[in-house]
XYZ file of C-alpha atoms in Angstrom:
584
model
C 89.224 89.483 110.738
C 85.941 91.784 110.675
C 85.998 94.711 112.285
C 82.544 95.038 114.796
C 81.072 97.216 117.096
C 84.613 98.919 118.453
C 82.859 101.988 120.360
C 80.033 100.140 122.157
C 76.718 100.934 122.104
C 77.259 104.451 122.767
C 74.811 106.665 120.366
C 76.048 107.814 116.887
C 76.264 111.263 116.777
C 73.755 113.550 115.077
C 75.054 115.757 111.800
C 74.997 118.871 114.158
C 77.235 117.242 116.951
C 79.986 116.962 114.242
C 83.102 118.749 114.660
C 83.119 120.360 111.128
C 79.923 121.433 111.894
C 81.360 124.705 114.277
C 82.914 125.373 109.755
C 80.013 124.393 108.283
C 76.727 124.420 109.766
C 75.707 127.962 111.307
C 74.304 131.266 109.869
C 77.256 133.033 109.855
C 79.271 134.896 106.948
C 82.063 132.681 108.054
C 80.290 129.287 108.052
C 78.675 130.725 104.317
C 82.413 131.669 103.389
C 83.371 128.069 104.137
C 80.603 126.680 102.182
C 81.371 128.683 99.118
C 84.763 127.813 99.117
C 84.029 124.132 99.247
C 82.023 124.989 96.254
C 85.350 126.745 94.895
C 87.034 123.388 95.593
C 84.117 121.628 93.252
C 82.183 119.631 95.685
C 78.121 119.687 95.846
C 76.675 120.103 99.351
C 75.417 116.692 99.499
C 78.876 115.372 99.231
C 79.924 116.856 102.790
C 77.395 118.593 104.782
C 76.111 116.670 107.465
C 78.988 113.420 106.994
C 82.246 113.466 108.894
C 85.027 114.609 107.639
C 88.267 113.014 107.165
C 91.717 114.023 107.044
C 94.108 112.011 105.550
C 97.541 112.938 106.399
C 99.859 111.600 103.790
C 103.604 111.407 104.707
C 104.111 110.483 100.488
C 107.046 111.730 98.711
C 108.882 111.374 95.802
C 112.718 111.191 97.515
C 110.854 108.782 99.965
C 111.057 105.402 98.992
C 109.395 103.994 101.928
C 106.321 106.096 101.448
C 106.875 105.957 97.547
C 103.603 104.200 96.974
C 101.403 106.046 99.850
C 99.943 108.139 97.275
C 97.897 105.302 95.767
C 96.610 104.404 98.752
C 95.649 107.368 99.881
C 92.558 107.029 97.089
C 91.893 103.335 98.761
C 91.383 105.190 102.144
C 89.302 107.932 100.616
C 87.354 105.124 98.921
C 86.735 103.467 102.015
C 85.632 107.199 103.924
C 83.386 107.447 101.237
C 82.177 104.150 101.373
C 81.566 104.560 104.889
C 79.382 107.704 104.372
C 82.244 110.276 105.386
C 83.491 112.959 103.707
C 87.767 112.642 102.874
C 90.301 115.469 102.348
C 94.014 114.634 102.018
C 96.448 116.595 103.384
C 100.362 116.687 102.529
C 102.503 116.138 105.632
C 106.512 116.201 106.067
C 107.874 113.806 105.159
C 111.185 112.035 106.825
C 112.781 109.834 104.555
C 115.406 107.992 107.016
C 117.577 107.019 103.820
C 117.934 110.630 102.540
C 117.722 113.172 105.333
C 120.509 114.781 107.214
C 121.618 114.977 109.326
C 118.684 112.506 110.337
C 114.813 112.566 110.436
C 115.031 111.997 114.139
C 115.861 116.167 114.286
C 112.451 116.681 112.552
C 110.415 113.927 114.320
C 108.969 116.974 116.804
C 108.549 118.753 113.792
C 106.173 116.429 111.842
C 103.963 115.563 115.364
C 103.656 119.767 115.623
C 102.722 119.954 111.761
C 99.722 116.641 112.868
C 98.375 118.573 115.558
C 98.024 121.640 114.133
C 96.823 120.596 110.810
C 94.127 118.669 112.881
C 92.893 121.025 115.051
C 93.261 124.439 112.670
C 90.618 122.800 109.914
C 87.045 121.252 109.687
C 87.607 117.442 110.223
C 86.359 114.840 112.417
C 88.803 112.484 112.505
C 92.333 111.500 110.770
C 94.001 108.729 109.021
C 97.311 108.691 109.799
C 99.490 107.425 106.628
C 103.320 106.193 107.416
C 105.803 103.780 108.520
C 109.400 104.642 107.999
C 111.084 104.625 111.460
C 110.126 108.559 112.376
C 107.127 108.985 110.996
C 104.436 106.355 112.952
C 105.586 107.736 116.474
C 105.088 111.886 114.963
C 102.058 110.911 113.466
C 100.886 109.445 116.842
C 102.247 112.307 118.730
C 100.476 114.467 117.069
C 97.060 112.846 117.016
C 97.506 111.959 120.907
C 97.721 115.536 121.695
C 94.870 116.541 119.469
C 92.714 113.797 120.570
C 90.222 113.145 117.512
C 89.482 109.649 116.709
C 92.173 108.483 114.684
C 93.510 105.241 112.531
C 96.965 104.608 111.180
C 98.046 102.712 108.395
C 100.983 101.478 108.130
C 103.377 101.519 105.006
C 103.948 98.399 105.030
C 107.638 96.115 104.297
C 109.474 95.763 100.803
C 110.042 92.742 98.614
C 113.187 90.589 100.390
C 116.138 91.496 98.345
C 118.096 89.509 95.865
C 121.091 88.435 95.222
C 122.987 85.348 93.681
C 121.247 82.958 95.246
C 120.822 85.097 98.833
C 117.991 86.563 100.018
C 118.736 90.105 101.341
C 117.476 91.995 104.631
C 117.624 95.749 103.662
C 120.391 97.711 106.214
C 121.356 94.505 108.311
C 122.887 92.789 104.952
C 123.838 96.468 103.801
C 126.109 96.405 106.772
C 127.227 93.373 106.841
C 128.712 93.082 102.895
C 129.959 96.874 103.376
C 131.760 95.086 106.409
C 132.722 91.832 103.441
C 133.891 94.775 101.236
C 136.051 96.172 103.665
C 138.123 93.344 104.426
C 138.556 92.634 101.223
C 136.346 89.896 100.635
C 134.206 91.735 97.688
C 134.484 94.340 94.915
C 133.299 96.868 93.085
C 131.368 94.445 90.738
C 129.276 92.631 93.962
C 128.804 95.631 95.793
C 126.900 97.127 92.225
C 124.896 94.156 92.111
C 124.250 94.289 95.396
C 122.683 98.248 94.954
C 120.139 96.886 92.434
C 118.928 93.862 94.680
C 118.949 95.123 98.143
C 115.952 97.055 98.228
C 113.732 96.461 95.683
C 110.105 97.490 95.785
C 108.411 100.190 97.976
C 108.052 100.055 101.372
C 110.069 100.152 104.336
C 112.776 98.057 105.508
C 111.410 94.171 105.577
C 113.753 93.018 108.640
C 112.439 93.801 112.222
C 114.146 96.824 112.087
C 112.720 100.252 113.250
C 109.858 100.853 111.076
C 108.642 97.585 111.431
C 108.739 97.462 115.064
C 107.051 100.877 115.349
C 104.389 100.136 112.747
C 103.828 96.382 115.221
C 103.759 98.865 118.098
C 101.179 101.194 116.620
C 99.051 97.968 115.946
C 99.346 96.750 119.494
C 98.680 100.113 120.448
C 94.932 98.915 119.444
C 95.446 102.087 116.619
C 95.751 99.799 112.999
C 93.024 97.300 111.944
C 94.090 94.109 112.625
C 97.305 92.516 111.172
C 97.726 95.873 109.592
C 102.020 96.102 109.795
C 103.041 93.389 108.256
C 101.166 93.781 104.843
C 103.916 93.815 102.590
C 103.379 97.263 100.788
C 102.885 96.149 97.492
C 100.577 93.441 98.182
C 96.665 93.900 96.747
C 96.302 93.514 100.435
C 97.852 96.485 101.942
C 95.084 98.061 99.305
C 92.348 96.666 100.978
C 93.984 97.022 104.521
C 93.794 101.218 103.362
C 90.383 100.742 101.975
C 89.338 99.045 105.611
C 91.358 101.914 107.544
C 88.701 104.664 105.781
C 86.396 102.629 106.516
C 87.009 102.606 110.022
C 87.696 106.115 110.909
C 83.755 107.153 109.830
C 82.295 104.734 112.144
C 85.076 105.905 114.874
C 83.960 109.784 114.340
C 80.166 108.326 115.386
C 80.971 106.650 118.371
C 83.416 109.096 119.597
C 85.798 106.995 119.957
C 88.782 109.123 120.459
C 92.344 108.216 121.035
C 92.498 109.074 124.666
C 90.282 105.824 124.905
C 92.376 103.698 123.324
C 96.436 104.876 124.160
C 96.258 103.928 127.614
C 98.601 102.731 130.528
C 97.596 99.117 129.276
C 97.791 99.834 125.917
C 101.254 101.023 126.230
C 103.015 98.101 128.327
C 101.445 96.002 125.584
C 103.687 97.741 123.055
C 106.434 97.553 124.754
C 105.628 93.958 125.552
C 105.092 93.302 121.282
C 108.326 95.036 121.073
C 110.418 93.142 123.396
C 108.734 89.797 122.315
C 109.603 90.650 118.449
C 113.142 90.936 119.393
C 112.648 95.073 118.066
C 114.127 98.060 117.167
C 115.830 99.808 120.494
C 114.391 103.429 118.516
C 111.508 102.198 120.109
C 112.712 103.243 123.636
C 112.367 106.518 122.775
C 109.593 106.781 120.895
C 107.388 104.997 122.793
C 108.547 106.785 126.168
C 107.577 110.331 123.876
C 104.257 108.813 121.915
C 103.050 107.672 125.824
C 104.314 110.795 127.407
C 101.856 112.672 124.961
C 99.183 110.104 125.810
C 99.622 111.465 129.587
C 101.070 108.293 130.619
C 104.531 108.023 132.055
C 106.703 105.227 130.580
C 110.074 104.463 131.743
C 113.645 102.970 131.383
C 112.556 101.010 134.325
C 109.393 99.299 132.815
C 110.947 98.337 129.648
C 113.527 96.508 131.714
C 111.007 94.945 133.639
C 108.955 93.962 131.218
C 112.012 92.449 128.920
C 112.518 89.840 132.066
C 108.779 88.503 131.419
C 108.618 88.192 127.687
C 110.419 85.710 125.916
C 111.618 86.944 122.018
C 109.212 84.092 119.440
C 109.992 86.382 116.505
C 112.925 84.666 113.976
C 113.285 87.895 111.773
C 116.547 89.613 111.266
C 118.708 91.135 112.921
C 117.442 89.917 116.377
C 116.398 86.407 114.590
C 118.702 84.349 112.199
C 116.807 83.599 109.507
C 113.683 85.078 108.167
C 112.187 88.981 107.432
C 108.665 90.667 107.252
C 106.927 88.605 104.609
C 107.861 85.317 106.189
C 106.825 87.349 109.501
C 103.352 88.146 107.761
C 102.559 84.770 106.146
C 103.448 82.982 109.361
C 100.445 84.324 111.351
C 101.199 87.951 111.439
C 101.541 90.110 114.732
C 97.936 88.431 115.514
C 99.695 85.325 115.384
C 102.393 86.692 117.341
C 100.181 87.822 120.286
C 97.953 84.459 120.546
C 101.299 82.912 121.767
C 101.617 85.269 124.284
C 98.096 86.232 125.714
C 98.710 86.023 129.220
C 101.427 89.168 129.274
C 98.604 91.114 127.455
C 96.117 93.505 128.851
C 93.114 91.891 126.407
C 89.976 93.997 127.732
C 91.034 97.126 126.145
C 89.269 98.587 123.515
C 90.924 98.650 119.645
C 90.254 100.745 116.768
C 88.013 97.611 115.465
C 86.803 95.543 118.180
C 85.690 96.320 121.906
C 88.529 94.362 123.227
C 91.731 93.293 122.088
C 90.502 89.641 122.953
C 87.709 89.605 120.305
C 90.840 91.385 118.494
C 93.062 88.284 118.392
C 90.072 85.352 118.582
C 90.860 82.669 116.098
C 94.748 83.758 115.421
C 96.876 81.318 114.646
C 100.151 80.752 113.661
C 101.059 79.226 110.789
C 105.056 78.821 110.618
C 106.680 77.437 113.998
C 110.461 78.058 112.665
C 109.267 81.989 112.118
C 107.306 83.026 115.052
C 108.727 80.387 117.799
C 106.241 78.624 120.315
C 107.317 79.681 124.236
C 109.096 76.162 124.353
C 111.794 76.964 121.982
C 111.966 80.725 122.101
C 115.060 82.470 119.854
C 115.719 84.430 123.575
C 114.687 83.581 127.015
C 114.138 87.055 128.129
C 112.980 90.104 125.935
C 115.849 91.763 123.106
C 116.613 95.084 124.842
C 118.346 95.671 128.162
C 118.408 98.844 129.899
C 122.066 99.880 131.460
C 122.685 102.155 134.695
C 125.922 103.233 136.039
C 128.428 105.864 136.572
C 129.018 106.217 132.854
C 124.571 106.416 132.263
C 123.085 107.331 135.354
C 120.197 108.379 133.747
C 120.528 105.201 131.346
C 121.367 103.188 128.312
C 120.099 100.334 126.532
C 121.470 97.495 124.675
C 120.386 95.390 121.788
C 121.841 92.045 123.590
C 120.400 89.583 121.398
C 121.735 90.898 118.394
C 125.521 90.988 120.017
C 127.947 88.210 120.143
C 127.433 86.481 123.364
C 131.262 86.778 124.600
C 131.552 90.310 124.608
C 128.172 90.620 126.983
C 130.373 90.610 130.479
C 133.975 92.794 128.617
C 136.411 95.327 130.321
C 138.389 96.604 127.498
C 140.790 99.887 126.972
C 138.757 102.551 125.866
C 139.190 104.672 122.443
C 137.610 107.930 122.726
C 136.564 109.799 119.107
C 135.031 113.425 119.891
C 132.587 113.721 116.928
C 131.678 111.317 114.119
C 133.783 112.877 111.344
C 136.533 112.378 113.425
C 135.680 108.827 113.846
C 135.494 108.158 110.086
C 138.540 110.108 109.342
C 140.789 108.143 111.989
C 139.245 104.917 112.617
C 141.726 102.994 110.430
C 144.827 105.045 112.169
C 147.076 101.885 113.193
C 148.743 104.491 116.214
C 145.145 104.121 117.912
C 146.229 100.533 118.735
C 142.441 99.311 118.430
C 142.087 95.587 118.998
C 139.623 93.349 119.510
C 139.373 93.964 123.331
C 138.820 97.459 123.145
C 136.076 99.605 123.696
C 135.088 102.238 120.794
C 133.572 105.357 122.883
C 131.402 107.910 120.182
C 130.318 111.043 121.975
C 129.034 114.275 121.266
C 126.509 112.366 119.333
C 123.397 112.606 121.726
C 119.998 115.016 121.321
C 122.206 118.307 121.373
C 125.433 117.067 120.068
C 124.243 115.078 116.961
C 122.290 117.079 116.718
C 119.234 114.771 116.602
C 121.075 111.952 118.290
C 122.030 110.360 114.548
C 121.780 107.229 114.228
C 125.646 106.366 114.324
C 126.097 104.061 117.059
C 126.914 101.163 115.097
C 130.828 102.398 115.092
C 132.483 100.677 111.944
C 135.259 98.109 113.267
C 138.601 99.164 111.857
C 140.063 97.699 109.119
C 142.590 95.665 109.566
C 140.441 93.842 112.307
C 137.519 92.955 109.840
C 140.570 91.363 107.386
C 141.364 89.133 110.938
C 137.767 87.742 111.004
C 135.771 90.121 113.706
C 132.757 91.091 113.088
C 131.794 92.968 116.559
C 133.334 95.147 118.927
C 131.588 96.850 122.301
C 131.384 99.893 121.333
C 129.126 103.010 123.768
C 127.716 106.376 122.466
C 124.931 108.843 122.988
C 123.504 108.306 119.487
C 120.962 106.109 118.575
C 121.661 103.274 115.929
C 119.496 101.565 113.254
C 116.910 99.075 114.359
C 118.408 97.286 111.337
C 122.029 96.987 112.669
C 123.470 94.652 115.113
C 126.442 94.256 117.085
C 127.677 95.051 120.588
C 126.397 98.832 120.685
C 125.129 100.793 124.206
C 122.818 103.079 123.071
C 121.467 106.349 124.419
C 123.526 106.732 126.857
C 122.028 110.017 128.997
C 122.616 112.318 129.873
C 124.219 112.859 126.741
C 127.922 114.090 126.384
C 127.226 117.222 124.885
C 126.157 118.795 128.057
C 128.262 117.507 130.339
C 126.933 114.026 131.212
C 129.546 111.488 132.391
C 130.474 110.299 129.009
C 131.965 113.717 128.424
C 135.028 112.720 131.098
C 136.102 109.076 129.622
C 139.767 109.362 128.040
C 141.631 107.064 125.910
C 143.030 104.389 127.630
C 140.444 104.328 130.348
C 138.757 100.982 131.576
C 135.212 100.360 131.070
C 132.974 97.312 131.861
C 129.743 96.161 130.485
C 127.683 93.466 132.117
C 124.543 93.312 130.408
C 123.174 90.391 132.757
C 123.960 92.613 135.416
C 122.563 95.471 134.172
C 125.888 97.829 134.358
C 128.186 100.182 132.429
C 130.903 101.103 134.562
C 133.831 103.724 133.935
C 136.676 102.139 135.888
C 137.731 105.752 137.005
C 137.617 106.590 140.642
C 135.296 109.581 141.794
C 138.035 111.571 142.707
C 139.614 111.957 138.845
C 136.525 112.297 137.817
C 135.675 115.154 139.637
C 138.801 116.676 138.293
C 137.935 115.783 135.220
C 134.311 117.691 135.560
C 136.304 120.561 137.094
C 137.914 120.829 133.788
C 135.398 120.518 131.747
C 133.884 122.990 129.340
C 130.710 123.419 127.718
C 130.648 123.512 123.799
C 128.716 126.312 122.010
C 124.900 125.470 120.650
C 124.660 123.975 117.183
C 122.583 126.061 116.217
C 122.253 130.133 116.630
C 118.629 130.414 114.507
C 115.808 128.443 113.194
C 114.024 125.254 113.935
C 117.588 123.905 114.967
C 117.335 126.583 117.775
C 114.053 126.123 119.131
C 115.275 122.300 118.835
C 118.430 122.901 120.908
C 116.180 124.608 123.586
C 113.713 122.590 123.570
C 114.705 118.833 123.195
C 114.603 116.489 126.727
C 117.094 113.761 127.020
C 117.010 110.053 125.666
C 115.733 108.540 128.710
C 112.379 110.837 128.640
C 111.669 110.293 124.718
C 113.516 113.427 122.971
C 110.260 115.181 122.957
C 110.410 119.060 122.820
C 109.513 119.961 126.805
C 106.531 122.435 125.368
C 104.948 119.587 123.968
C 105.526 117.010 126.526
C 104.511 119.234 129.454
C 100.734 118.545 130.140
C 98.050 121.392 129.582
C 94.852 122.404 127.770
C 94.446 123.675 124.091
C 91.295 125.187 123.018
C 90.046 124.296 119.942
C 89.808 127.478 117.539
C 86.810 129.831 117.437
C 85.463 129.316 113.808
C 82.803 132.160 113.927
């Protein structure tokens, strides 16, 4: 699709209107210091003055391999700026590799959206491209614009090659799990699981199953924020070149019409993400981020209206985990998230305005799907009702969610024993310990895992099923925590659980041998303790010291709000005006 008039007719605005005008265009000594030092940088007055200037915030790195390749197409956006008459300047941005970083990017998410803003509102520019995808990145990148409010595009990083091996085609983290699981039981060796390291993942880009960073990078295109069919580009298709190219293109003719983000990241614009993300069977990272990328926005998102919204949508996407059978290339070739949406238009807010079109209905004319097997028609959906369930009871009061469709359906009404593990090392150290007396029926309890306890609510929810019950054939266990787990994984796992453990929220008083019941079609997670022990328990309770005594991990500890708000620091969520700096 062409991207047309997206701005309306509204009047393009004059050189002097300009942002980096208040750097460049005066009398001053400071606007003359700025011009000289452009000259310092090499560049002729012709090539900026008067055009808008971009910035291109790069999250490419070289321990990154989902961003690997983001530093060849930066030069495809900058061709596109310049093709559009603008004026680009890259800038290097953190970087959160979710395969490398510890104790996880999701402590440094806050971190990159601060470093956005900033960066955007400290220097001469007009407008941004925003370059990323791995799971973290697209919802800081957002952040960040959203509270800076320039006209903005982001391009997405796009999926890797399927992986490879004998004969099987490989979903990067959901079949990482699942022949870790195979090697654990005993059922491969040494020999596959080095095979298996050189076929798994094997191109840039981010993870090609409808895990995290593919849901986010769908959400930021519903969002109205990507040109269209932007996330599914496999990253390194001669596509995702031109989708860069298109992206720069874009962003001058945003900077004219004013078309800032404000216009676009709406109430309406936001329940359509969540609806693309329920509908694609999605990550349940996407909770939280799009609770904190909406709170920015100035909109308030909810447990309660994912939950809602999940009972309207049915899930049409048949990518792993959620699906059975196919990832992001299939995804992409099948119609893309355009193709998606067209079976679904009715649950959409279409009259919104995109980054490319004046409505998201001249957005998705003449979509199609292309593949009925990998995005499903309504009639013969892979789920009736939307992937993620949100919990409440005595053991969540604040909330949880659940990744139902990705469970095995018998353990989605259980009451089991519970088997408490304080911390994560502890888990891994003990898991195996036969004097647990861990069977099938229990119910693996992770705490101290949350926002503050983590810290950076890690993404270890997906507790490993012990041994000896992997060599007996299961493959899934209900298991509850306050971390977060990978939108790759799958399994039995309440998520998020808030308020977290670490300060004192009712997941701090469950003890070994204690009953707990889930009833995901009922909505509940129940501690089978009566209010009077519990109280004791409370009574009894004390609170653990702060992880951290200095550093970002301080202003983290103080600063960080719960799961069921987003995990955004409360000085950035709070609402409130920031000038824009005096440049004279």
């Amino acid at each position: 699709m062409v991207a047309v008039n997206a701005g309306g007719n509204a009047p393009r605005k004059r050189p002097e209107e300009l942002r980096s005008h208040q750097w460049y265009g005066t009398d001053g000594l400071r606007a003359f210091s700025h011009r000289a030092r452009t000259r310092q940088l090499g560049y002729l007055p012709e090539e900026h003055l008067g055009k808008p200037v971009i910035a291109v915030l790069n999250t490419w790195s070289d321990i990154n391999p989902c961003h690997v390749h983001l530093r060849d197409r930066a030069q495809a956006v900058k061709r596109g700026v310049w093709q559009a008459g603008g004026f680009p300047l890259e800038f290097p941005v953190a970087t959160l590799s979710e395969t490398f970083q510890k104790p996880t990017p999701m402590l440094y998410r806050n971190l990159l959206s601060m470093e956005t803003e900033e960066l955007l509102r400290s220097y001469p520019v007009d407008g941004a491209v925003l370059m990323g995808g791995c799971d973290k990145s697209t919802p800081a990148l957002l952040m960040g614009a959203a509270s800076v409010d320039l006209p903005a595009v982001f391009v997405p990083a796009g999926p890797m090659l399927p992986g490879h091996w004998r004969g099987e085609v490989l979903g990067s983290g959901t079949d990482m799990w699942k022949y870790w699981d195979d090697k654990r039981a005993g059922l491969i060796g040494d020999c596959e699981m080095s095979e298996l390291e050189s076929g798994l993942a094997r191109s840039p880009g981010h993870c090609m199953t409808m895990g995290t960073a593919s849901t986010l990078t769908a959400a930021a295109e519903a969002l109205g924020v990507t040109v269209p069919g932007a996330s599914s580009i496999p990253a390194v298709d001669s596509g995702h070149d031109r989708m860069a190219a298109s992206a720069g293109m874009r962003i001058v003719e945003l900077v004219h019409r004013d078309l800032r983000l404000s216009r676009l990241l709406t109430r309406e614009a936001f329940e359509d993400a969540v609806t693309t993300v329920l509908g694609l069977g999605g990550s349940t990272n996407a909770v939280i981020h799009l609770i904190a990328m909406a709170g920015r926005a100035g909109v308030r998102l909810t447990l309660d209206d994912f939950d809602r919204i999940a009972r309207t949508v049915p899930v049409l996407a048949n990518v792993r985990p959620g699906g059975q059978k196919y990832l992001m290339e299939d995804f992409h070739f099948a119609g893309g998230l355009p193709g998606f949406l067209s079976r679904i238009p009715d649950l959409l807010h279409l009259d919104r305005p995109t980054v490319s079109y004046d409505t998201y209905r001249e957005q998705l004319a003449g979509a199609r799907v292309h593949d009925d097997d990998v995005i499903r028609p309504r009639s013969n959906p892979v789920a009736a009702e939307g992937g993620v369930a949100v919990l409440r009871g005595n053991l969540c009061p604040d909330g949880a969610v659940i990744k139902h469709i990705a469970a095995e359906p018998h353990l989605l009404k259980h009451t089991g024993r519970a088997v408490v593990f304080d911390d994560y090392r502890t888990m891994q150290r003990t898991i195996d310990d036969p004097s647990l007396g861990i069977t099938a029926d229990s119910v693996l309890v992770l705490r101290n895992a949350g926002p503050r306890g983590g810290p950076g609510m890690p993404e270890y929810g997906m507790l490993p099923i012990p041994d000896h019950l992997l060599k007996q054939g299961v493959r899934d266990m209900v298991r509850i925590s306050d971390a977060r787990m990978s939108g790759t994984s799958y399994g039995a796992c309440v998520l998020h659980i808030a308020p977290e453990s670490y300060i004192g929220g009712p997941l701090a008083l469950v003890r070994t041998g204690d009953s707990v019941t889930l009833d995901v079609a009922a909505r509940v997670l129940r501690l089978d303790v009566d209010d009077e022990e519990l109280a004791r328990r409370r009574a009894e309770w004390t609170p653990p010291p702060a992880r951290y005594e200095r550093g970002y991990g301080a202003l983290y500890d103080r600063q960080i709000t719960q799961a069921d708000t987003g995990c955004d620091f409360e000085f950035l969520a709070r609402p409130g005006e920031v000038p824009d700096p005096y440049t004279g």
